[in-house]
Short mmCIF file of C-alpha atoms and ligand atoms in Angstrom, two decimals:
data_model
loop_
_atom_site.label_atom_id
_atom_site.label_comp_id
_atom_site.label_asym_id
_atom_site.label_seq_id
_atom_site.Cartn_x
_atom_site.Cartn_y
_atom_site.Cartn_z
CA MET R 196 -5.92 -116.95 58.67
CA ASN R 197 -2.50 -116.88 60.64
CA THR R 198 -0.06 -118.94 59.38
CA CYS R 199 2.75 -121.00 61.45
CA THR R 200 5.76 -122.74 61.00
CA THR R 201 6.01 -126.52 62.25
CA CYS R 202 9.22 -129.13 62.04
CA PRO R 203 7.60 -132.17 60.39
CA ASN R 204 10.98 -134.19 59.71
CA GLY R 205 12.03 -133.62 62.82
CA VAL R 206 16.12 -131.56 63.78
CA GLY R 207 16.86 -129.81 60.85
CA ASN R 208 14.71 -127.73 58.18
CA TRP R 209 11.31 -125.82 58.71
CA LEU R 210 8.80 -125.61 56.61
CA GLN R 211 7.75 -121.83 57.27
CA ASN R 212 3.90 -120.13 57.63
CA GLN R 213 2.75 -123.20 56.08
CA ASN R 214 0.10 -124.61 59.26
CA PRO R 215 -2.58 -123.65 60.14
CA CYS R 216 -2.21 -121.43 63.43
CA PRO R 217 -4.13 -123.89 66.72
CA ASP R 218 -6.84 -121.65 68.39
CA ILE R 219 -4.88 -119.66 71.08
CA ASN R 220 -6.99 -120.62 74.55
CA CYS R 221 -6.34 -124.23 75.45
CA ALA R 222 -6.74 -125.56 78.52
CA CYS R 223 -5.20 -128.13 80.72
CA ASP R 224 -8.88 -129.44 82.00
CA ASP R 225 -7.42 -132.21 84.52
CA ASN R 226 -3.47 -130.41 85.51
CA ILE R 227 -2.13 -133.19 84.72
CA PHE R 228 1.45 -132.53 82.78
CA SER R 229 4.26 -134.64 81.56
CA SER R 230 8.14 -133.85 80.85
CA LEU R 231 8.32 -133.72 77.04
CA VAL R 232 11.26 -133.24 74.61
CA GLU R 233 10.44 -132.38 71.26
CA THR R 234 11.49 -131.12 68.27
CA VAL R 235 10.38 -127.49 67.78
CA PRO R 236 10.91 -123.96 65.03
CA THR R 237 12.91 -121.18 66.46
CA HIS R 238 14.22 -117.75 65.61
CA TYR R 239 17.21 -118.54 64.68
CA TYR R 240 17.96 -121.88 64.19
CA GLN R 241 15.37 -123.91 62.11
CA CYS R 242 14.22 -127.21 64.04
CA LYS R 243 15.75 -127.63 67.16
CA ASP R 244 15.32 -130.12 70.20
CA ILE R 245 13.49 -128.58 73.81
CA GLY R 246 12.54 -129.86 76.66
CA PHE R 247 9.06 -128.00 77.98
CA LYS R 248 5.28 -129.57 80.05
CA ASP R 249 3.21 -130.76 77.78
CA CYS R 250 -0.47 -131.74 79.20
CA ASP R 251 -1.68 -135.39 78.86
CA ASN R 252 -5.01 -135.17 77.94
CA ASP R 253 -5.54 -131.76 76.10
CA ASP R 254 -3.67 -129.14 74.12
CA LEU R 255 -1.90 -127.04 76.42
CA ILE R 256 1.89 -127.04 76.45
CA LYS R 257 3.62 -124.97 78.97
CA LEU R 258 7.77 -123.42 77.88
CA GLN R 259 9.19 -124.52 81.47
CA VAL R 260 11.45 -127.86 82.83
CA ASN R 261 11.90 -128.90 85.74
CA GLY R 262 14.59 -131.70 86.24
CA ASN R 263 18.39 -133.43 85.63
CA ASN R 264 20.17 -130.48 86.99
CA GLU R 265 17.44 -128.19 85.45
CA ASN R 266 14.70 -125.79 86.73
CA ILE R 267 13.33 -123.27 83.88
CA PHE R 268 10.48 -120.85 84.08
CA PHE R 269 9.73 -119.09 81.16
CA LEU R 270 7.07 -115.60 81.89
CA LYS R 271 6.35 -113.01 79.70
CA ASP R 272 6.80 -108.79 79.56
CA VAL R 273 3.16 -108.33 78.23
CA TRP R 274 1.84 -104.69 77.93
CA ASP R 275 -1.36 -104.20 79.17
CA PRO R 276 -2.95 -100.62 77.47
CA ILE R 277 -5.72 -99.56 80.23
CA ALA R 278 -3.60 -100.44 83.01
CA GLN R 279 -0.28 -98.57 81.56
CA THR R 280 1.31 -101.13 82.73
CA THR R 281 3.34 -104.45 82.17
CA ASN R 282 2.20 -108.60 83.12
CA THR R 283 3.89 -111.18 83.37
CA PRO R 284 2.12 -114.52 82.73
CA GLU R 285 3.54 -117.58 81.65
CA VAL R 286 4.30 -118.92 78.06
CA GLU R 287 2.16 -121.30 77.33
CA TRP R 288 1.10 -122.47 73.71
CA CYS R 289 -1.11 -124.84 72.47
CA ARG R 290 -0.70 -127.90 69.41
CA ILE R 291 -2.88 -128.53 66.66
CA ASN R 292 -3.78 -131.91 65.44
CA ASN R 293 -1.23 -133.27 68.25
CA GLU R 294 1.42 -130.51 65.92
CA ILE R 295 2.57 -127.69 67.11
CA ALA R 296 2.80 -125.12 64.73
CA LEU R 297 4.70 -120.86 66.13
CA SER R 298 4.24 -117.49 65.44
CA GLU R 299 6.51 -115.67 64.60
CA THR R 300 6.25 -114.62 68.63
CA GLU R 301 6.66 -118.15 69.67
CA LEU R 302 9.21 -119.03 67.30
CA ILE R 303 11.21 -115.86 69.51
CA GLU R 304 9.80 -117.98 73.02
CA ALA R 305 11.50 -120.97 71.48
CA ASN R 306 14.58 -119.88 70.83
CA ALA R 307 15.86 -118.79 73.90
CA MET R 308 14.15 -122.10 75.65
CA TYR R 309 16.66 -123.34 73.54
CA SER R 310 20.04 -121.02 73.65
CA ILE R 311 19.33 -121.59 77.77
CA GLN R 312 18.95 -125.02 78.08
CA THR R 313 21.90 -125.85 75.84
CA ALA R 314 23.81 -122.81 78.20
CA ASN R 315 22.50 -125.20 81.86
CA ASP R 316 23.69 -128.70 78.97
CA TYR R 317 26.86 -126.98 79.35
CA PHE R 318 27.73 -126.00 83.16
CA THR R 319 25.65 -128.58 84.57
CA GLY R 320 28.46 -130.90 82.58
CA ALA R 321 31.10 -129.30 82.54
CA PHE R 322 30.70 -128.72 86.51
CA ASN R 323 28.73 -131.16 87.43
CA ILE R 324 26.48 -129.17 88.80
CA ASN R 325 22.95 -128.82 90.12
CA SER R 326 21.64 -125.31 87.83
CA TYR R 327 23.10 -122.14 87.92
CA ASP R 328 23.87 -122.51 91.67
CA ASN R 329 24.64 -126.14 92.22
CA ASN R 330 21.73 -126.09 94.45
CA GLY R 331 18.97 -126.59 92.01
CA GLY R 332 17.96 -122.54 91.88
CA GLN R 333 15.11 -121.66 89.42
CA LEU R 334 15.45 -119.68 86.17
CA ILE R 335 13.04 -117.55 86.03
CA VAL R 336 13.43 -116.13 81.73
CA ILE R 337 10.69 -113.30 80.65
CA VAL R 338 10.87 -113.10 77.48
CA HIS R 339 9.56 -110.11 75.54
CA ALA R 340 11.30 -108.11 78.04
CA LYS R 341 9.60 -104.08 77.32
CA GLY R 342 11.31 -101.30 79.15
CA VAL R 343 15.11 -101.17 79.38
CA ASN R 344 15.58 -104.35 78.75
CA ALA R 345 12.91 -104.75 75.11
CA ASN R 346 16.68 -103.72 73.35
CA GLY R 347 18.91 -105.54 75.46
CA ALA R 348 20.05 -108.80 77.71
CA SER R 349 19.85 -108.52 80.92
CA SER R 350 20.67 -111.25 83.67
CA SER R 351 21.13 -110.75 87.09
CA ILE R 352 19.95 -114.66 87.42
CA ALA R 353 19.37 -116.05 91.03
CA SER R 354 16.94 -117.98 93.73
CA ASN R 355 17.80 -116.80 96.88
CA PRO R 356 17.17 -113.87 98.54
CA ALA R 357 14.90 -113.52 96.46
CA PRO R 358 13.57 -114.26 92.60
CA ALA R 359 15.53 -112.27 90.00
CA PRO R 360 15.26 -113.18 86.99
CA MET R 361 16.79 -112.93 83.22
CA SER R 362 15.28 -110.82 81.01
CA LEU R 363 15.43 -110.85 77.10
CA GLY R 364 13.75 -107.90 75.24
CA ASP R 365 12.71 -108.78 71.33
CA GLY R 366 15.75 -105.39 70.07
CA ALA R 367 15.03 -102.04 68.58
CA ILE R 368 13.80 -101.84 64.96
CA GLY R 369 16.43 -100.49 62.48
CA GLU R 370 19.29 -102.15 65.59
CA CYS R 371 19.01 -105.70 67.16
CA ASN R 372 16.85 -109.18 66.17
CA PRO R 373 15.67 -110.76 69.61
CA MET R 374 18.41 -111.32 71.74
CA VAL R 375 17.58 -114.99 72.36
CA SER R 376 20.39 -115.93 70.19
CA LEU R 377 22.57 -117.89 71.59
CA ASP R 378 26.21 -115.66 71.49
CA ILE R 379 23.87 -113.20 73.76
CA VAL R 380 22.01 -116.09 75.99
CA ALA R 381 25.39 -117.81 76.20
CA HIS R 382 27.35 -114.72 78.11
CA GLU R 383 24.23 -113.64 80.43
CA TYR R 384 24.02 -117.42 82.07
CA THR R 385 27.18 -117.50 82.61
CA HIS R 386 27.05 -114.49 84.92
CA GLY R 387 23.74 -116.70 86.25
CA VAL R 388 27.15 -119.47 87.55
CA LEU R 389 29.83 -116.51 87.93
CA ASN R 390 27.27 -114.95 90.39
CA ASN R 391 26.11 -117.78 92.13
CA TYR R 392 28.36 -120.60 92.00
CA ILE R 393 31.61 -119.36 91.71
CA ASN R 394 30.69 -116.57 93.88
CA LEU R 395 32.58 -113.88 91.92
CA ASN R 396 30.56 -111.05 93.47
CA GLN R 397 29.85 -107.47 91.67
CA ASN R 398 28.41 -105.54 94.07
CA LEU R 399 29.92 -105.85 97.12
CA VAL R 400 32.26 -102.57 98.01
CA THR R 401 35.44 -103.42 98.97
CA THR R 402 37.19 -100.37 97.32
CA THR R 403 35.54 -99.27 94.08
CA GLU R 404 38.44 -100.79 92.34
CA LEU R 405 38.15 -104.59 92.99
CA ARG R 406 34.84 -104.83 93.06
CA LEU R 407 34.96 -102.88 89.01
CA SER R 408 38.31 -104.49 87.96
CA THR R 409 35.82 -108.18 88.99
CA VAL R 410 33.06 -106.68 86.99
CA ALA R 411 35.10 -106.46 84.31
CA ILE R 412 36.41 -110.10 85.18
CA GLN R 413 33.10 -111.55 84.62
CA GLU R 414 32.08 -109.54 81.52
CA ALA R 415 35.34 -110.95 79.76
CA LEU R 416 35.05 -114.79 81.45
CA ALA R 417 31.02 -114.39 79.87
CA ASP R 418 32.03 -113.93 76.24
CA ILE R 419 34.23 -116.67 76.67
CA PHE R 420 31.98 -119.23 77.85
CA SER R 421 29.66 -117.85 74.17
CA ILE R 422 32.27 -118.63 73.00
CA ILE R 423 33.54 -122.06 74.28
CA ILE R 424 29.72 -122.97 74.42
CA ARG R 425 29.11 -122.28 70.13
CA HIS R 426 31.57 -124.40 69.98
CA ASP R 427 30.66 -126.82 71.26
CA GLU R 428 28.11 -126.96 70.26
CA ASN R 429 28.51 -127.22 66.79
CA GLY R 430 30.87 -130.18 67.24
CA GLY R 431 34.03 -128.31 67.79
CA GLN R 432 34.29 -125.95 65.16
CA ASN R 433 34.85 -121.85 65.04
CA THR R 434 31.75 -121.33 64.03
CA TRP R 435 28.46 -121.16 64.85
CA ASN R 436 25.05 -120.10 62.92
CA ASN R 437 26.84 -118.82 59.69
CA GLN R 438 29.75 -116.44 62.44
CA SER R 439 32.70 -116.91 64.04
CA ILE R 440 32.59 -117.76 67.42
CA TRP R 441 35.03 -114.55 68.30
CA THR R 442 32.54 -112.76 67.86
CA ILE R 443 29.42 -111.59 70.52
CA GLY R 444 26.39 -109.94 69.68
CA ALA R 445 26.81 -110.08 65.23
CA GLU R 446 23.69 -112.97 65.37
CA ALA R 447 21.10 -110.58 66.42
CA CYS R 448 21.95 -107.36 66.27
CA PHE R 449 23.44 -104.92 62.95
CA ASN R 450 23.33 -101.84 64.58
CA HIS R 451 23.44 -101.30 68.38
CA PRO R 452 25.65 -98.70 69.89
CA ASN R 453 27.50 -101.10 71.74
CA LEU R 454 27.54 -104.93 69.76
CA PRO R 455 29.56 -106.34 68.76
CA ARG R 456 32.50 -107.38 70.48
CA TYR R 457 35.22 -108.78 68.51
CA VAL R 458 37.71 -110.52 70.86
CA ASN R 459 39.55 -111.67 67.91
CA ALA R 460 40.17 -107.54 67.47
CA PRO R 461 39.33 -105.85 70.59
CA GLN R 462 39.99 -103.05 68.71
CA ASN R 463 37.36 -103.28 65.92
CA SER R 464 34.59 -103.79 68.74
CA VAL R 465 31.61 -101.41 68.52
CA SER R 466 32.26 -99.24 71.51
CA THR R 467 36.98 -100.38 71.42
CA GLN R 468 38.15 -102.84 74.29
CA ALA R 469 42.09 -102.86 75.37
CA SER R 470 44.39 -105.46 74.25
CA TYR R 471 46.95 -104.80 76.29
CA TYR R 472 47.18 -104.38 79.48
CA GLN R 473 47.63 -100.89 80.88
CA ASP R 474 48.48 -99.09 77.89
CA PRO R 475 46.37 -96.08 75.85
CA VAL R 476 47.86 -97.11 72.94
CA HIS R 477 46.44 -100.15 72.95
CA ASN R 478 42.64 -98.62 73.73
CA TRP R 479 42.71 -99.21 77.37
CA SER R 480 40.38 -96.93 78.96
CA ASN R 481 41.61 -94.81 82.08
CA ASN R 482 38.51 -94.94 83.38
CA GLN R 483 38.17 -97.68 86.35
CA MET R 484 34.30 -97.85 84.65
CA ASP R 485 34.63 -98.28 80.94
CA TYR R 486 35.66 -102.41 82.72
CA TYR R 487 33.76 -103.80 79.05
CA ASN R 488 36.87 -102.13 77.15
CA ARG R 489 39.07 -103.55 80.25
CA ALA R 490 37.38 -107.02 79.97
CA GLY R 491 39.29 -107.06 76.26
CA VAL R 492 41.96 -107.61 78.08
CA ILE R 493 41.13 -111.10 79.39
CA SER R 494 39.43 -112.60 76.44
CA TYR R 495 41.71 -111.89 74.31
CA TRP R 496 44.41 -113.51 76.33
CA PHE R 497 41.41 -116.31 75.94
CA TYR R 498 42.19 -116.25 72.16
CA LEU R 499 45.71 -115.97 71.73
CA LEU R 500 45.78 -118.60 73.77
CA SER R 501 43.02 -121.01 71.82
CA THR R 502 44.47 -120.16 69.07
CA GLY R 503 48.38 -119.01 68.86
CA GLN R 504 47.99 -115.72 66.90
CA GLN R 505 50.50 -112.90 67.97
CA GLY R 506 50.32 -109.66 70.33
CA VAL R 507 49.75 -106.61 69.83
CA LYS R 508 53.13 -105.70 70.11
CA GLY R 509 54.70 -108.60 68.41
CA ASP R 510 54.33 -110.99 71.52
CA VAL R 511 54.99 -115.09 70.38
CA ILE R 512 52.48 -118.03 71.81
CA GLN R 513 55.01 -121.47 71.15
CA GLN R 514 52.22 -123.79 71.83
CA ALA R 515 48.47 -122.40 70.69
CA LEU R 516 46.41 -125.19 73.00
CA ASN R 517 43.28 -124.68 71.10
CA VAL R 518 39.80 -124.05 72.29
CA ASN R 519 39.46 -127.47 74.44
CA GLY R 520 43.11 -127.01 76.26
CA SER R 521 41.71 -122.65 76.91
CA GLU R 522 38.20 -123.90 78.67
CA ASN R 523 40.38 -126.59 80.23
CA ILE R 524 42.47 -123.68 81.81
CA ILE R 525 39.39 -121.73 82.20
CA ILE R 526 37.23 -124.95 84.27
CA GLU R 527 40.45 -125.47 86.39
CA ALA R 528 40.50 -121.87 86.77
CA LEU R 529 37.00 -121.63 88.18
CA ASN R 530 37.23 -124.55 90.15
CA LEU R 531 40.03 -122.67 92.33
CA MET R 532 38.33 -119.95 93.03
CA GLU R 533 35.27 -121.27 94.20
CA ASN R 534 36.84 -122.94 96.56
CA ASP R 535 38.53 -119.65 96.93
CA ILE R 536 38.06 -117.35 99.72
CA ARG R 537 37.42 -114.14 98.40
CA THR R 538 34.95 -113.11 95.61
CA GLN R 539 36.39 -109.91 93.98
CA TYR R 540 39.36 -110.46 92.80
CA THR R 541 41.97 -108.44 90.39
CA PHE R 542 43.27 -109.16 87.10
CA GLU R 543 46.45 -110.23 88.31
CA ASP R 544 44.64 -112.81 90.54
CA PHE R 545 42.52 -113.53 87.69
CA ARG R 546 45.57 -114.22 86.15
CA ASP R 547 47.74 -116.78 88.76
CA PHE R 548 44.75 -118.62 89.27
CA THR R 549 45.52 -119.50 85.21
CA ILE R 550 49.01 -120.07 85.99
CA GLN R 551 48.15 -122.75 89.14
CA ALA R 552 44.84 -124.18 86.92
CA ALA R 553 48.16 -124.64 83.89
CA ILE R 554 50.00 -126.66 87.12
CA ASN R 555 47.20 -128.64 88.43
CA LEU R 556 46.69 -129.58 85.27
CA HIS R 557 50.05 -130.20 83.08
CA GLY R 558 53.01 -129.76 85.67
CA VAL R 559 55.62 -126.81 86.57
CA CYS R 560 57.11 -125.74 83.42
CA THR R 561 55.51 -127.79 80.78
CA ASN R 562 54.68 -126.93 77.52
CA GLN R 563 51.53 -125.64 78.76
CA HIS R 564 52.00 -124.11 81.64
CA ARG R 565 54.59 -121.78 79.51
CA SER R 566 51.63 -121.29 77.70
CA ILE R 567 49.35 -119.77 79.51
CA VAL R 568 52.45 -117.00 80.60
CA GLU R 569 53.02 -116.12 76.73
CA ALA R 570 49.79 -115.45 76.37
CA TRP R 571 49.49 -113.37 79.90
CA VAL R 572 53.38 -111.51 78.35
CA ALA R 573 51.43 -110.86 75.16
CA VAL R 574 48.54 -109.08 76.88
CA GLY R 575 50.93 -106.96 79.11
CA LEU R 576 49.93 -108.88 82.16
CA LEU R 577 52.99 -110.40 83.10
CA ASP R 578 56.46 -108.15 83.21
CA CYS R 579 59.57 -110.01 85.52
CA ALA R 580 59.62 -106.58 86.50
CA ASN R 581 56.90 -107.35 88.94
CA ILE R 582 58.68 -109.81 90.46
CA ASN R 583 58.86 -109.80 94.52
CA ILE R 584 60.25 -112.28 96.38
CA SER R 585 60.23 -113.19 99.78
CA PHE R 586 60.58 -115.69 102.49
CA GLU R 587 58.78 -117.93 105.58
CA GLU R 588 60.69 -119.73 108.40
CA ASN R 589 59.23 -122.89 109.08
CA ASP R 590 60.44 -125.17 112.64
CA PRO R 591 59.83 -128.89 111.41
CA THR R 592 62.23 -130.66 114.05
CA PRO R 593 60.23 -128.31 117.84
CA ALA R 594 63.37 -130.79 119.58
CA ASP R 595 66.15 -128.77 117.83
CA PRO R 596 64.90 -125.31 117.48
CA CYS R 597 67.74 -124.76 116.07
CA ASP R 598 67.21 -127.19 112.79
CA LYS R 599 64.93 -124.79 110.01
CA GLU R 600 63.09 -124.87 106.72
CA LEU R 601 63.78 -121.65 105.01
CA THR R 602 60.81 -121.55 102.01
CA ALA R 603 61.15 -118.54 99.14
CA ILE R 604 58.06 -117.47 97.85
CA VAL R 605 58.00 -115.73 94.73
CA ASN R 606 54.78 -113.18 93.53
CA ASN R 607 54.10 -112.27 90.25
CA GLY R 608 56.47 -114.19 87.87
CA SER R 609 55.95 -117.24 85.65
CA GLY R 610 55.33 -119.94 88.50
CA CYS R 611 58.38 -121.85 86.97
CA TYR R 612 61.83 -120.68 88.78
CA ASN R 613 65.02 -122.45 88.88
CA PHE R 614 66.80 -122.09 93.24
CA GLU R 615 69.81 -120.86 94.12
CA TRP R 616 70.44 -121.29 97.28
CA PHE R 617 73.58 -120.12 98.56
CA ARG R 618 75.08 -119.47 102.48
CA ILE R 619 77.18 -115.83 103.90
CA ASP R 620 79.93 -116.36 105.49
CA ASN R 621 82.26 -112.82 106.93
CA GLY R 622 79.82 -111.66 103.10
CA VAL R 623 81.36 -114.40 101.20
CA GLU R 624 78.41 -116.74 99.03
CA ILE R 625 79.18 -119.64 100.00
CA PRO R 626 76.74 -122.49 97.30
CA LEU R 627 74.93 -124.74 99.11
CA ASN R 628 74.35 -126.16 95.53
CA LEU R 629 70.75 -126.51 97.00
CA ASN R 630 67.35 -126.84 93.79
CA GLY R 631 64.25 -126.98 96.25
CA VAL R 632 61.64 -123.42 96.97
CA THR R 633 62.49 -124.96 100.39
CA ILE R 634 66.03 -125.83 102.40
CA PRO R 635 67.16 -126.40 105.24
CA VAL R 636 68.70 -124.01 107.63
CA LEU R 637 70.16 -123.61 110.36
CA CYS R 638 69.94 -120.39 113.04
CA ASN R 639 72.45 -117.88 113.12
CA ASN R 640 73.79 -118.37 109.36
CA THR R 641 72.30 -115.26 106.76
CA TYR R 642 71.30 -117.35 103.53
CA ARG R 643 70.79 -116.03 100.01
CA VAL R 644 68.63 -117.40 96.50
CA LYS R 645 68.84 -116.32 93.40
CA VAL R 646 65.89 -116.63 91.51
CA VAL R 647 65.75 -117.22 88.15
CA ASP R 648 62.11 -116.47 86.73
CA THR R 649 62.71 -119.97 82.93
CA PHE R 650 59.62 -118.56 80.69
ZN1 ZN O 822 27.89 -109.35 80.63
#
């Protein structure tokens, strides 16, 4: 007799392989289902609560949820040896004696649902959105993925213009266990939110360079949210499932060619990642196709900001923001990007969104603002040498066309500046004792501004 695993005591420990397995051919004759949340055994985490649709009057369960900002639909890849092709039927389970008892294969499916619902819950809460696209979009999940996805996980989640699934493989023997762990699934789910809600476009070819920097930013953010979601799910601890939250991919994989990645030590990632912008000594790849490598700079910035560790060149962050403080910066930066007309960005653009986020949340020249800047300096993405200043002239009083305003526009700096304005009279600087970014000016005069980047 086959044995299956149950959760007789709710969330927590399972009772492994001691119950009879249910009949696999149950039905739901009247087709009346209720949405339930119930404790089930999962491949990695023993007993967890998940949602599903439960046949009211028969034993059938469908691994689907619809409601409360989530819309999730599970399919499975099944190889048909006669047709020599795969089919993708819905994932269904059967109860036995009113109990849920799952086989090894079903434990993987249950774990995938747990990981996806955890990621979905996080994003709907953090951004106040309805599903990954804020439009109730259906998330199709293919578990036990075969072919190219068998030893991987991929996400092209979309409902519009055509449905596109998240694919989760069962892993390759000797390399990975099933790719349904929270570290991997949270990473993939993040791609869905970035592709759809934030509209961070990985495909549009404006320039190859801009497309690939956008792809690298996506990979960094996907790892960053994998960290944030596990931190959140474990009540603010820096571990999840007995592993460091700063490690990506080690829950499932033990001998994968590219995993794990170590966000706290990018140089040790199985496929080495950069820890300093545009510096090959610190593993920056000169090949822009190496977007996982380059993503290391941004995810390492998040690590330094959260923990206050020194950068690889000894740069210091005086006040760590902890994971929660850094998380708030990332959320605000993404809200700014969501409202931005552009869909592709350079690393410098992304840096500037996080600086603006710090100013929005904490104020200009605050300790938090300083920490964001120091962490960017520590990964080589902020350098006083690149500051440039331009001017904008406005005419607030059209009745008097000689009465104008002059604004200094500073780019590529920290955002915390001191301004000192002068009028130039016969080559001599006359101090105006004005320190704002904008000053009143009169026509037919020459002005100069001295800008000090205080950070
Ligand atoms: Zn990715």
